[in-house]
Short mmCIF file of N, CA and C in Angstrom, two decimals:
data_model
loop_
_atom_site.label_atom_id
_atom_site.label_comp_id
_atom_site.label_asym_id
_atom_site.label_seq_id
_atom_site.Cartn_x
_atom_site.Cartn_y
_atom_site.Cartn_z
N UNK A 1 60.86 -0.59 8.67
CA UNK A 1 59.35 0.64 8.27
C UNK A 1 58.39 -0.05 8.71
N UNK A 2 57.23 -1.02 8.96
CA UNK A 2 55.81 -0.70 8.81
C UNK A 2 54.99 -0.81 8.31
N UNK A 3 54.52 -0.60 6.96
CA UNK A 3 53.98 0.20 5.67
C UNK A 3 52.69 -0.82 6.27
N UNK A 4 51.45 -0.44 6.67
CA UNK A 4 49.55 -0.89 6.52
C UNK A 4 49.70 -1.21 5.27
N UNK A 5 49.44 -2.56 5.37
CA UNK A 5 48.09 -3.36 4.15
C UNK A 5 47.09 -3.92 4.31
N UNK A 6 46.05 -3.01 5.48
CA UNK A 6 44.59 -3.06 5.37
C UNK A 6 44.02 -2.39 4.31
N UNK A 7 43.21 -1.35 4.36
CA UNK A 7 42.70 -0.38 4.17
C UNK A 7 41.90 0.61 5.06
N UNK A 8 41.90 -0.09 6.27
CA UNK A 8 41.71 0.98 6.99
C UNK A 8 42.01 2.47 7.35
N UNK A 9 43.29 1.94 7.35
CA UNK A 9 44.57 3.12 7.56
C UNK A 9 44.09 3.72 6.26
N UNK A 10 43.54 3.53 4.60
CA UNK A 10 43.64 4.83 4.53
C UNK A 10 41.61 5.15 4.31
N UNK A 11 42.46 6.73 3.28
CA UNK A 11 41.64 8.01 4.50
C UNK A 11 39.91 6.85 3.16
N UNK A 12 38.67 7.17 2.80
CA UNK A 12 37.58 6.76 3.22
C UNK A 12 37.18 7.94 1.60
N UNK A 13 36.87 7.58 0.05
CA UNK A 13 36.44 8.89 -0.47
C UNK A 13 35.45 8.50 -0.11
N UNK A 14 34.89 10.32 -0.65
CA UNK A 14 33.54 11.03 -0.81
C UNK A 14 31.89 10.49 -0.99
N UNK A 15 31.57 9.84 -0.56
CA UNK A 15 30.19 9.41 -0.42
C UNK A 15 29.61 10.67 -1.47
N UNK A 16 28.75 9.36 -3.81
CA UNK A 16 27.99 10.42 -4.65
C UNK A 16 26.64 10.49 -3.73
N UNK A 17 26.62 9.77 -2.34
CA UNK A 17 24.93 9.81 -2.34
C UNK A 17 24.19 11.17 -0.61
N UNK A 18 23.24 11.90 -1.52
CA UNK A 18 23.88 12.93 0.07
C UNK A 18 23.24 12.46 1.28
N UNK A 19 24.41 13.26 2.16
CA UNK A 19 23.07 12.30 4.22
C UNK A 19 22.05 12.77 3.85
N UNK A 20 21.82 11.64 4.89
CA UNK A 20 20.91 12.52 6.07
C UNK A 20 19.91 13.41 6.06
N UNK A 21 20.89 14.39 6.14
CA UNK A 21 21.67 15.81 6.83
C UNK A 21 21.47 16.48 6.13
N UNK A 22 21.49 17.08 4.41
CA UNK A 22 21.55 17.55 3.81
C UNK A 22 19.45 17.19 2.82
N UNK A 23 19.64 16.31 2.72
CA UNK A 23 18.28 15.52 2.57
C UNK A 23 16.84 17.04 3.55
N UNK A 24 15.79 17.16 2.90
CA UNK A 24 14.86 17.78 3.63
C UNK A 24 13.68 17.10 4.06
N UNK A 25 13.25 17.44 5.18
CA UNK A 25 13.36 16.79 6.11
C UNK A 25 11.61 16.95 6.15
N UNK A 26 10.93 17.06 4.91
CA UNK A 26 9.79 16.68 4.52
C UNK A 26 10.04 15.67 3.52
N UNK A 27 10.66 15.05 2.59
CA UNK A 27 10.72 13.99 2.85
C UNK A 27 10.78 12.83 3.01
N UNK A 28 11.28 12.63 3.46
CA UNK A 28 11.63 12.06 4.64
C UNK A 28 10.19 11.28 5.62
N UNK A 29 9.34 12.12 5.78
CA UNK A 29 8.49 12.37 7.32
C UNK A 29 7.91 11.75 5.67
N UNK A 30 7.46 12.55 4.66
CA UNK A 30 6.08 11.78 3.43
C UNK A 30 6.48 10.54 3.08
N UNK A 31 7.23 10.33 2.89
CA UNK A 31 8.27 8.31 3.00
C UNK A 31 7.22 7.23 3.84
N UNK A 32 8.21 8.26 5.46
CA UNK A 32 7.48 7.44 6.42
C UNK A 32 5.87 7.24 6.49
N UNK A 33 4.69 8.93 6.52
CA UNK A 33 3.75 7.87 6.29
C UNK A 33 3.08 7.43 5.48
N UNK A 34 3.23 7.88 4.81
CA UNK A 34 3.35 6.50 3.13
C UNK A 34 2.90 5.29 3.97
N UNK A 35 4.39 5.25 4.15
CA UNK A 35 4.66 3.51 4.80
C UNK A 35 3.76 3.00 5.97
N UNK A 36 3.76 4.33 6.70
CA UNK A 36 3.06 3.20 8.22
C UNK A 36 2.72 3.29 7.63
N UNK A 37 0.91 3.87 6.70
CA UNK A 37 -0.73 3.44 6.75
C UNK A 37 -0.18 2.05 6.16
N UNK A 38 0.57 1.93 5.02
CA UNK A 38 0.91 0.06 4.32
C UNK A 38 0.91 -0.79 4.84
N UNK A 39 2.29 -0.12 6.58
CA UNK A 39 2.32 -1.10 6.94
C UNK A 39 1.89 -2.08 7.98
N UNK A 40 1.84 -0.64 9.30
CA UNK A 40 0.52 -0.56 10.00
C UNK A 40 -1.17 -1.70 9.39
N UNK A 41 -1.52 -1.26 8.64
CA UNK A 41 -3.35 -1.31 8.66
C UNK A 41 -2.60 -2.73 6.98
N UNK A 42 -2.40 -3.26 6.97
CA UNK A 42 -2.58 -3.40 5.34
C UNK A 42 -3.24 -5.05 5.39
N UNK A 43 -3.68 -4.80 4.57
CA UNK A 43 -5.12 -6.13 3.79
C UNK A 43 -3.98 -7.72 3.87
N UNK A 44 -4.48 -8.69 4.23
CA UNK A 44 -2.79 -9.34 4.42
C UNK A 44 -4.58 -11.34 3.87
N UNK A 45 -5.08 -11.25 4.26
CA UNK A 45 -6.18 -12.26 4.42
C UNK A 45 -6.66 -12.48 3.03
N UNK A 46 -7.25 -13.73 2.19
CA UNK A 46 -7.18 -13.57 0.97
C UNK A 46 -8.70 -13.59 0.60
N UNK A 47 -9.17 -13.42 2.41
CA UNK A 47 -11.15 -13.48 1.89
C UNK A 47 -11.51 -12.45 1.97
N UNK A 48 -10.39 -12.00 3.02
CA UNK A 48 -10.71 -10.27 3.34
C UNK A 48 -11.02 -8.72 1.38
N UNK A 49 -9.43 -9.31 0.49
CA UNK A 49 -10.25 -9.57 -0.77
C UNK A 49 -10.99 -9.48 -1.79
N UNK A 50 -11.09 -10.99 -1.67
CA UNK A 50 -12.24 -11.99 -2.34
C UNK A 50 -13.06 -11.31 -1.81
N UNK A 51 -13.66 -10.05 -0.25
CA UNK A 51 -15.05 -9.87 0.20
C UNK A 51 -15.11 -8.87 -0.43
N UNK A 52 -13.90 -7.66 -0.19
CA UNK A 52 -13.94 -5.93 -1.08
C UNK A 52 -14.51 -5.99 -2.21
N UNK A 53 -12.74 -7.16 -2.79
CA UNK A 53 -13.14 -7.04 -4.58
C UNK A 53 -14.24 -6.80 -5.37
N UNK A 54 -15.39 -8.34 -3.61
CA UNK A 54 -16.27 -8.72 -4.77
C UNK A 54 -17.88 -6.82 -4.19
N UNK A 55 -17.26 -5.94 -3.65
CA UNK A 55 -18.48 -5.10 -3.17
C UNK A 55 -18.41 -4.26 -5.06
N UNK A 56 -19.20 -3.64 -4.75
CA UNK A 56 -19.45 -2.38 -5.94
C UNK A 56 -18.35 -1.87 -5.97
N UNK A 57 -17.82 -1.52 -7.43
CA UNK A 57 -15.91 0.13 -6.84
C UNK A 57 -17.37 0.78 -6.43
N UNK A 58 -15.74 1.83 -5.77
CA UNK A 58 -16.66 2.56 -5.20
C UNK A 58 -15.94 3.98 -6.20
N UNK A 59 -14.60 3.77 -6.86
CA UNK A 59 -14.20 4.70 -7.78
C UNK A 59 -13.52 4.27 -9.18
N UNK A 60 -13.71 4.44 -10.10
CA UNK A 60 -12.31 3.95 -11.41
C UNK A 60 -12.51 5.16 -11.88
N UNK A 61 -11.34 4.55 -12.48
CA UNK A 61 -10.48 5.46 -14.17
C UNK A 61 -10.18 4.66 -14.41
N UNK A 62 -9.94 6.08 -15.41
CA UNK A 62 -9.18 4.53 -17.06
C UNK A 62 -7.80 3.86 -16.76
N UNK A 63 -6.86 3.50 -15.38
CA UNK A 63 -6.27 2.62 -14.72
C UNK A 63 -6.73 1.85 -13.44
N UNK A 64 -7.49 2.64 -13.19
CA UNK A 64 -7.28 1.80 -12.05
C UNK A 64 -8.73 2.04 -11.23
N UNK A 65 -9.01 0.15 -9.77
CA UNK A 65 -10.76 0.49 -9.78
C UNK A 65 -10.54 0.66 -8.13
N UNK A 66 -11.35 1.71 -7.69
CA UNK A 66 -11.31 1.34 -6.18
C UNK A 66 -12.47 0.61 -5.20
N UNK A 67 -12.56 0.51 -5.02
CA UNK A 67 -13.27 -1.28 -3.55
C UNK A 67 -12.87 -0.96 -2.60
N UNK A 68 -14.42 -0.70 -1.40
CA UNK A 68 -14.49 -0.37 0.49
C UNK A 68 -15.15 -1.20 0.20
N UNK A 69 -15.60 -1.73 1.55
CA UNK A 69 -16.53 -2.28 2.20
C UNK A 69 -16.13 -1.66 4.10
N UNK A 70 -17.46 -1.52 4.94
CA UNK A 70 -17.42 -0.73 5.70
C UNK A 70 -17.02 -1.81 6.90
N UNK A 71 -15.26 -2.77 6.57
CA UNK A 71 -16.52 -2.84 8.19
C UNK A 71 -14.75 -3.79 8.04
N UNK A 72 -13.98 -4.22 9.49
CA UNK A 72 -13.44 -4.85 10.58
C UNK A 72 -12.54 -6.07 9.10
N UNK A 73 -10.83 -5.77 8.75
CA UNK A 73 -10.43 -7.27 8.85
C UNK A 73 -10.77 -8.75 8.86
N UNK A 74 -10.67 -10.00 8.72
CA UNK A 74 -11.34 -10.93 9.36
C UNK A 74 -10.01 -11.82 10.36
N UNK A 75 -10.12 -11.41 10.48
CA UNK A 75 -8.60 -11.36 12.93
C UNK A 75 -8.45 -13.57 12.10
N UNK A 76 -7.51 -13.15 13.23
CA UNK A 76 -6.51 -14.86 13.18
C UNK A 76 -7.97 -16.52 13.16
N UNK A 77 -8.40 -15.21 14.43
CA UNK A 77 -9.58 -16.84 15.24
C UNK A 77 -10.05 -17.29 14.07
N UNK A 78 -11.14 -16.10 13.32
CA UNK A 78 -11.47 -16.48 12.79
C UNK A 78 -11.70 -17.20 11.59
N UNK A 79 -9.94 -16.61 10.62
CA UNK A 79 -9.90 -17.80 10.00
C UNK A 79 -9.42 -19.35 9.77
N UNK A 80 -9.00 -18.83 11.41
CA UNK A 80 -8.46 -20.29 12.55
C UNK A 80 -9.31 -21.69 12.38
N UNK A 81 -10.89 -20.96 12.56
CA UNK A 81 -12.01 -21.83 12.86
C UNK A 81 -12.04 -22.51 11.80
N UNK A 82 -11.99 -21.82 10.07
CA UNK A 82 -12.23 -23.15 8.83
C UNK A 82 -11.19 -23.57 9.06
N UNK A 83 -9.87 -23.15 9.32
CA UNK A 83 -9.07 -24.72 9.37
C UNK A 83 -9.52 -25.72 9.66
N UNK A 84 -9.18 -25.70 11.35
CA UNK A 84 -10.18 -26.34 12.11
C UNK A 84 -8.91 -26.21 12.84
N UNK A 85 -8.19 -27.30 14.69
CA UNK A 85 -6.94 -26.89 15.37
C UNK A 85 -6.39 -27.85 15.16
N UNK A 86 -6.33 -29.07 14.45
CA UNK A 86 -4.85 -29.29 14.38
C UNK A 86 -3.84 -28.81 12.79
N UNK A 87 -4.49 -28.56 11.91
CA UNK A 87 -3.73 -27.73 11.38
C UNK A 87 -2.87 -26.43 11.37
N UNK A 88 -3.00 -26.03 12.54
CA UNK A 88 -2.30 -24.67 13.24
C UNK A 88 -1.66 -25.62 14.58
N UNK A 89 -0.19 -24.58 14.83
CA UNK A 89 -0.14 -25.15 15.78
C UNK A 89 0.38 -23.41 16.92
N UNK A 90 -0.17 -22.57 16.77
CA UNK A 90 -0.02 -21.54 17.31
C UNK A 90 -0.82 -21.34 18.49
N UNK A 91 -0.47 -20.12 19.61
CA UNK A 91 -0.90 -20.12 20.43
C UNK A 91 -3.12 -19.02 20.73
N UNK A 92 -4.25 -20.26 21.15
CA UNK A 92 -5.83 -18.09 20.08
C UNK A 92 -5.60 -17.53 21.20
N UNK A 93 -5.58 -16.89 20.60
CA UNK A 93 -5.73 -15.50 20.36
C UNK A 93 -6.97 -15.70 21.58
N UNK A 94 -6.21 -13.63 22.53
CA UNK A 94 -7.63 -13.24 23.56
C UNK A 94 -8.50 -12.85 23.08
N UNK A 95 -9.93 -13.04 23.98
CA UNK A 95 -11.37 -12.72 23.03
C UNK A 95 -11.46 -10.82 23.45
N UNK A 96 -12.10 -10.95 22.15
CA UNK A 96 -12.06 -9.46 22.12
C UNK A 96 -13.34 -9.07 22.95
N UNK A 97 -12.85 -8.15 23.06
CA UNK A 97 -14.30 -6.70 24.56
C UNK A 97 -15.95 -7.61 23.86
N UNK A 98 -15.75 -7.51 22.31
CA UNK A 98 -17.38 -7.01 21.36
C UNK A 98 -17.36 -8.08 20.83
N UNK A 99 -18.27 -8.41 20.69
CA UNK A 99 -18.09 -8.63 19.54
C UNK A 99 -18.52 -8.14 18.05
N UNK A 100 -17.22 -8.94 16.99
CA UNK A 100 -16.64 -8.28 15.69
C UNK A 100 -17.84 -7.26 15.12
N UNK A 101 -19.09 -8.30 14.75
CA UNK A 101 -20.05 -7.46 13.94
C UNK A 101 -20.70 -5.99 15.51
N UNK A 102 -20.92 -6.15 16.75
CA UNK A 102 -20.68 -4.98 17.22
C UNK A 102 -19.98 -3.81 17.72
N UNK A 103 -18.55 -4.38 16.91
CA UNK A 103 -17.09 -3.55 17.67
C UNK A 103 -17.66 -2.13 16.24
N UNK A 104 -17.12 -1.31 16.91
CA UNK A 104 -16.83 0.01 15.96
C UNK A 104 -15.57 0.24 14.75
N UNK A 105 -16.20 -0.51 13.66
CA UNK A 105 -15.10 0.01 12.17
C UNK A 105 -13.84 1.81 13.01
N UNK A 106 -13.00 1.06 13.07
CA UNK A 106 -12.03 2.29 12.73
C UNK A 106 -10.36 2.12 12.32
N UNK A 107 -10.11 2.49 11.50
CA UNK A 107 -8.92 2.46 10.42
C UNK A 107 -8.79 1.84 8.58
N UNK A 108 -8.07 3.05 8.87
CA UNK A 108 -8.27 2.14 7.28
C UNK A 108 -7.49 0.95 6.70
N UNK A 109 -7.71 -0.56 6.12
CA UNK A 109 -6.67 -1.04 5.69
C UNK A 109 -6.70 -1.62 4.23
N UNK A 110 -5.59 -1.62 3.26
CA UNK A 110 -5.30 -1.06 2.52
C UNK A 110 -4.89 -3.11 2.09
N UNK A 111 -5.40 -2.50 0.55
CA UNK A 111 -4.48 -3.76 -0.64
C UNK A 111 -5.37 -3.55 -1.33
N UNK A 112 -3.43 -3.64 -1.94
CA UNK A 112 -2.90 -4.22 -3.87
C UNK A 112 -2.91 -4.31 -4.40
N UNK A 113 -3.53 -3.82 -5.61
CA UNK A 113 -3.50 -5.47 -6.50
C UNK A 113 -2.62 -4.75 -7.49
N UNK A 114 -1.87 -5.33 -7.80
CA UNK A 114 -0.97 -4.43 -9.43
C UNK A 114 -1.29 -6.15 -9.78
N UNK A 115 -1.00 -5.85 -10.97
CA UNK A 115 -1.14 -7.78 -11.21
C UNK A 115 0.14 -8.26 -12.49
N UNK A 116 1.02 -9.02 -12.91
CA UNK A 116 1.53 -9.08 -13.72
C UNK A 116 1.86 -7.88 -15.42
N UNK A 117 0.53 -9.05 -14.98
CA UNK A 117 -0.06 -9.15 -17.21
C UNK A 117 -0.60 -7.14 -17.17
N UNK A 118 -1.03 -6.49 -16.35
CA UNK A 118 -0.72 -4.99 -16.57
C UNK A 118 0.98 -4.60 -16.85
N UNK A 119 1.49 -4.79 -15.35
CA UNK A 119 2.74 -3.81 -15.21
C UNK A 119 4.05 -5.05 -15.69
N UNK A 120 4.40 -5.44 -16.68
CA UNK A 120 5.12 -6.51 -16.85
C UNK A 120 6.21 -5.93 -15.58
N UNK A 121 7.61 -5.17 -15.01
CA UNK A 121 8.59 -5.52 -14.71
C UNK A 121 7.77 -5.12 -13.08
N UNK A 122 8.96 -5.76 -12.58
CA UNK A 122 8.39 -5.03 -10.85
C UNK A 122 9.00 -3.37 -11.13
N UNK A 123 9.81 -3.65 -12.07
CA UNK A 123 9.99 -1.74 -11.43
C UNK A 123 8.48 -0.79 -11.71
N UNK A 124 8.15 -0.91 -12.51
CA UNK A 124 6.78 -0.24 -12.58
C UNK A 124 5.57 -0.65 -11.83
N UNK A 125 5.74 -2.01 -11.37
CA UNK A 125 4.96 -2.51 -10.22
C UNK A 125 5.16 -2.06 -8.52
N UNK A 126 6.33 -1.62 -8.43
CA UNK A 126 7.31 -0.99 -7.46
C UNK A 126 6.76 0.70 -7.92
N UNK A 127 6.05 0.51 -8.80
CA UNK A 127 6.09 2.15 -8.55
C UNK A 127 4.98 2.56 -8.05
N UNK A 128 3.73 1.67 -9.21
CA UNK A 128 2.31 1.99 -9.18
C UNK A 128 2.57 1.91 -7.72
N UNK A 129 2.37 0.66 -6.88
CA UNK A 129 2.26 0.63 -5.39
C UNK A 129 2.53 1.45 -4.63
N UNK A 130 4.05 1.87 -5.22
CA UNK A 130 3.84 3.07 -3.33
C UNK A 130 3.54 4.83 -3.99
N UNK A 131 2.79 4.34 -5.08
CA UNK A 131 2.11 6.22 -6.07
C UNK A 131 1.34 6.10 -5.08
N UNK A 132 0.17 5.04 -5.12
CA UNK A 132 -0.89 4.09 -4.75
C UNK A 132 -1.11 4.04 -2.87
N UNK A 133 -0.24 4.00 -2.41
CA UNK A 133 0.17 4.16 -1.00
C UNK A 133 0.06 5.66 -0.63
N UNK A 134 0.94 6.30 -1.44
CA UNK A 134 1.35 7.63 -1.41
C UNK A 134 -0.51 8.32 -1.54
N UNK A 135 -1.02 8.04 -1.77
CA UNK A 135 -2.16 8.79 -2.36
C UNK A 135 -3.15 7.99 -1.51
N UNK A 136 -3.28 7.45 -1.71
CA UNK A 136 -4.47 6.83 0.67
C UNK A 136 -3.90 7.47 1.53
N UNK A 137 -2.38 8.08 1.56
CA UNK A 137 -2.11 8.18 2.81
C UNK A 137 -2.78 9.79 2.93
N UNK A 138 -2.93 10.99 1.75
CA UNK A 138 -3.67 11.67 0.91
C UNK A 138 -4.77 11.39 1.32
N UNK A 139 -4.73 10.64 1.42
CA UNK A 139 -6.77 11.21 0.98
C UNK A 139 -7.60 10.19 2.84
N UNK A 140 -6.31 9.46 3.82
CA UNK A 140 -6.80 8.73 4.98
C UNK A 140 -8.19 9.54 6.09
N UNK A 141 -7.02 11.05 5.86
CA UNK A 141 -8.25 11.60 7.13
C UNK A 141 -9.61 11.83 6.38
N UNK A 142 -9.65 11.71 4.73
CA UNK A 142 -10.98 12.14 4.28
C UNK A 142 -11.91 10.75 3.78
N UNK A 143 -11.40 9.83 3.89
CA UNK A 143 -11.81 8.63 3.74
C UNK A 143 -12.49 7.59 4.95
N UNK A 144 -13.43 7.52 4.14
CA UNK A 144 -14.81 5.95 5.92
C UNK A 144 -13.30 5.46 5.93
N UNK A 145 -13.49 5.03 7.63
CA UNK A 145 -12.83 4.10 7.38
C UNK A 145 -13.14 2.18 7.10
N UNK A 146 -12.91 1.04 7.35
CA UNK A 146 -13.22 0.32 6.90
C UNK A 146 -12.01 -0.62 6.04
N UNK A 147 -11.90 -1.88 5.23
CA UNK A 147 -11.48 -2.06 3.89
C UNK A 147 -11.55 -1.46 2.51
N UNK A 148 -9.77 -1.10 1.80
CA UNK A 148 -10.63 -0.14 1.38
C UNK A 148 -9.07 -1.14 0.40
N UNK A 149 -9.61 -1.45 -1.39
CA UNK A 149 -9.02 -2.42 -2.31
C UNK A 149 -7.88 -1.25 -3.29
N UNK A 150 -7.29 -1.46 -4.12
CA UNK A 150 -7.02 0.11 -6.15
C UNK A 150 -6.45 -1.53 -6.20
N UNK A 151 -7.52 -1.57 -6.87
CA UNK A 151 -6.66 -2.53 -8.44
C UNK A 151 -6.77 -1.98 -9.96
N UNK A 152 -5.35 -2.69 -10.76
CA UNK A 152 -4.76 -1.42 -11.37
C UNK A 152 -5.88 -2.73 -12.66
N UNK A 153 -6.71 -1.95 -13.30
CA UNK A 153 -7.42 -2.74 -14.33
C UNK A 153 -7.09 -2.57 -15.63
N UNK A 154 -6.21 -2.06 -16.33
CA UNK A 154 -5.21 -1.60 -17.57
C UNK A 154 -4.34 -1.14 -18.11
N UNK A 155 -2.96 -1.66 -18.28
CA UNK A 155 -1.82 -1.01 -18.54
C UNK A 155 -1.77 0.07 -18.82
N UNK A 156 -0.94 0.87 -18.16
CA UNK A 156 -0.38 2.07 -18.23
C UNK A 156 0.23 1.81 -20.70
N UNK A 157 -0.22 2.66 -21.74
CA UNK A 157 -0.09 1.52 -22.87
C UNK A 157 1.92 1.90 -22.82
N UNK A 158 2.42 1.29 -22.86
CA UNK A 158 4.23 1.70 -23.29
C UNK A 158 4.86 1.81 -24.64
N UNK A 159 3.50 2.99 -25.29
CA UNK A 159 4.64 3.02 -26.48
C UNK A 159 4.92 4.46 -25.78
N UNK A 160 3.24 4.99 -24.95
CA UNK A 160 3.73 6.23 -23.83
C UNK A 160 5.22 6.70 -22.97
N UNK A 161 4.65 5.42 -22.32
CA UNK A 161 6.21 5.76 -21.35
C UNK A 161 6.79 4.22 -21.36
N UNK A 162 7.66 4.23 -22.50
CA UNK A 162 9.06 3.91 -22.55
C UNK A 162 9.30 3.57 -21.08
N UNK A 163 10.07 3.76 -20.56
CA UNK A 163 11.42 3.82 -19.77
C UNK A 163 9.75 2.75 -18.32
N UNK A 164 10.65 1.89 -18.15
CA UNK A 164 9.51 1.14 -17.21
C UNK A 164 8.80 1.95 -15.51
N UNK A 165 9.67 3.03 -15.48
CA UNK A 165 9.89 3.45 -13.67
C UNK A 165 10.60 4.74 -13.99
N UNK A 166 9.75 5.85 -15.53
CA UNK A 166 9.90 6.99 -16.27
C UNK A 166 8.55 7.64 -15.37
N UNK A 167 10.08 9.45 -14.50
CA UNK A 167 9.23 10.70 -13.69
C UNK A 167 7.62 11.03 -14.29
N UNK A 168 7.79 10.34 -15.93
CA UNK A 168 6.36 10.54 -16.82
C UNK A 168 5.08 9.74 -15.85
N UNK A 169 5.19 8.46 -16.15
CA UNK A 169 4.34 7.91 -15.93
C UNK A 169 3.99 7.32 -13.86
N UNK A 170 5.22 8.51 -13.16
CA UNK A 170 4.79 9.02 -12.14
C UNK A 170 4.26 9.71 -11.74
N UNK A 171 4.07 10.53 -13.02
CA UNK A 171 3.83 11.30 -12.60
C UNK A 171 1.68 11.21 -13.05
N UNK A 172 1.86 10.39 -14.14
CA UNK A 172 0.43 10.17 -14.60
C UNK A 172 -0.76 9.33 -13.41
N UNK A 173 0.59 8.60 -13.03
CA UNK A 173 -0.63 7.53 -11.54
C UNK A 173 -0.48 8.61 -10.77
N UNK A 174 0.53 8.72 -10.45
CA UNK A 174 -0.19 10.08 -9.59
C UNK A 174 -0.92 10.72 -10.01
N UNK A 175 -1.85 11.38 -10.06
CA UNK A 175 -2.69 12.64 -11.46
C UNK A 175 -3.77 11.77 -11.23
N UNK A 176 -3.80 10.69 -11.88
CA UNK A 176 -4.99 9.87 -12.17
C UNK A 176 -5.47 9.78 -10.28
N UNK A 177 -4.10 9.01 -10.07
CA UNK A 177 -4.70 8.40 -7.87
C UNK A 177 -5.85 9.78 -7.23
N UNK A 178 -5.42 10.66 -8.14
CA UNK A 178 -5.95 12.09 -6.95
C UNK A 178 -7.02 12.11 -7.36
N UNK A 179 -7.19 11.67 -9.55
CA UNK A 179 -8.31 12.49 -9.47
C UNK A 179 -9.89 10.81 -8.79
N UNK A 180 -8.84 9.46 -8.31
CA UNK A 180 -9.60 8.64 -8.12
C UNK A 180 -10.30 8.39 -6.63
N UNK A 181 -8.50 8.98 -6.15
CA UNK A 181 -8.92 9.92 -4.55
C UNK A 181 -10.11 10.05 -4.30
N UNK A 182 -9.77 11.68 -4.90
CA UNK A 182 -11.40 12.94 -4.60
C UNK A 182 -13.00 12.54 -5.16
N UNK A 183 -13.01 11.29 -5.98
CA UNK A 183 -13.63 10.96 -5.93
C UNK A 183 -14.45 10.23 -5.61
N UNK A 184 -14.40 9.08 -4.77
CA UNK A 184 -13.72 8.40 -3.24
C UNK A 184 -14.38 9.19 -2.26
N UNK A 185 -14.11 9.85 -2.20
CA UNK A 185 -14.08 10.61 -1.01
C UNK A 185 -15.71 11.87 -1.74
N UNK A 186 -15.74 11.96 -2.86
CA UNK A 186 -16.29 12.77 -2.95
C UNK A 186 -17.87 12.07 -2.41
N UNK A 187 -18.14 10.29 -2.56
CA UNK A 187 -19.69 9.86 -3.41
C UNK A 187 -18.89 9.51 -1.92
N UNK A 188 -18.04 9.59 -0.88
CA UNK A 188 -18.50 8.98 0.59
C UNK A 188 -19.39 9.05 1.34
N UNK A 189 -19.44 8.91 2.46
CA UNK A 189 -20.95 9.34 3.21
C UNK A 189 -20.59 10.56 4.17
N UNK A 190 -21.27 11.54 4.71
CA UNK A 190 -21.23 11.70 5.82
C UNK A 190 -21.36 12.38 6.75
#
């Protein structure tokens, strides 16, 4: 008589995590939409961050500042022209039909600045970045196109929010970010 020696023959225990079919479809869609904006339109060039942060703030709250520039991000070709041809081994980018100065600005490019000095734990920084992306995704249709940077300007009180990623901290950040976005939308040219 042969005895099964591998665990493949044994039945698997039930998972404690809810399956995709039991989760609400709204939860998954909201997460995907917030991530899509962050992934497809993310500021990556240091020169873009510098230019946007040098612009006057569009809105500010006790913990966050929102900066905006109504222009496109720097292209790879513009960055390469400052580095020199011998520094890079990439192929040239295709030419645009219009010069960058004349092409219309469409879309939102979002940059996040959440420094370690204001949010020491990675869990807190991740929570704040997710809340920022969700707030921008909610106001994206009302905001003008261009480069946007949300910067954490002061830390949340550790005495008030003891846990690094508490529900209270998330709600407080979301409330403050919705006020920040409402102020930015109100100051936007129509």
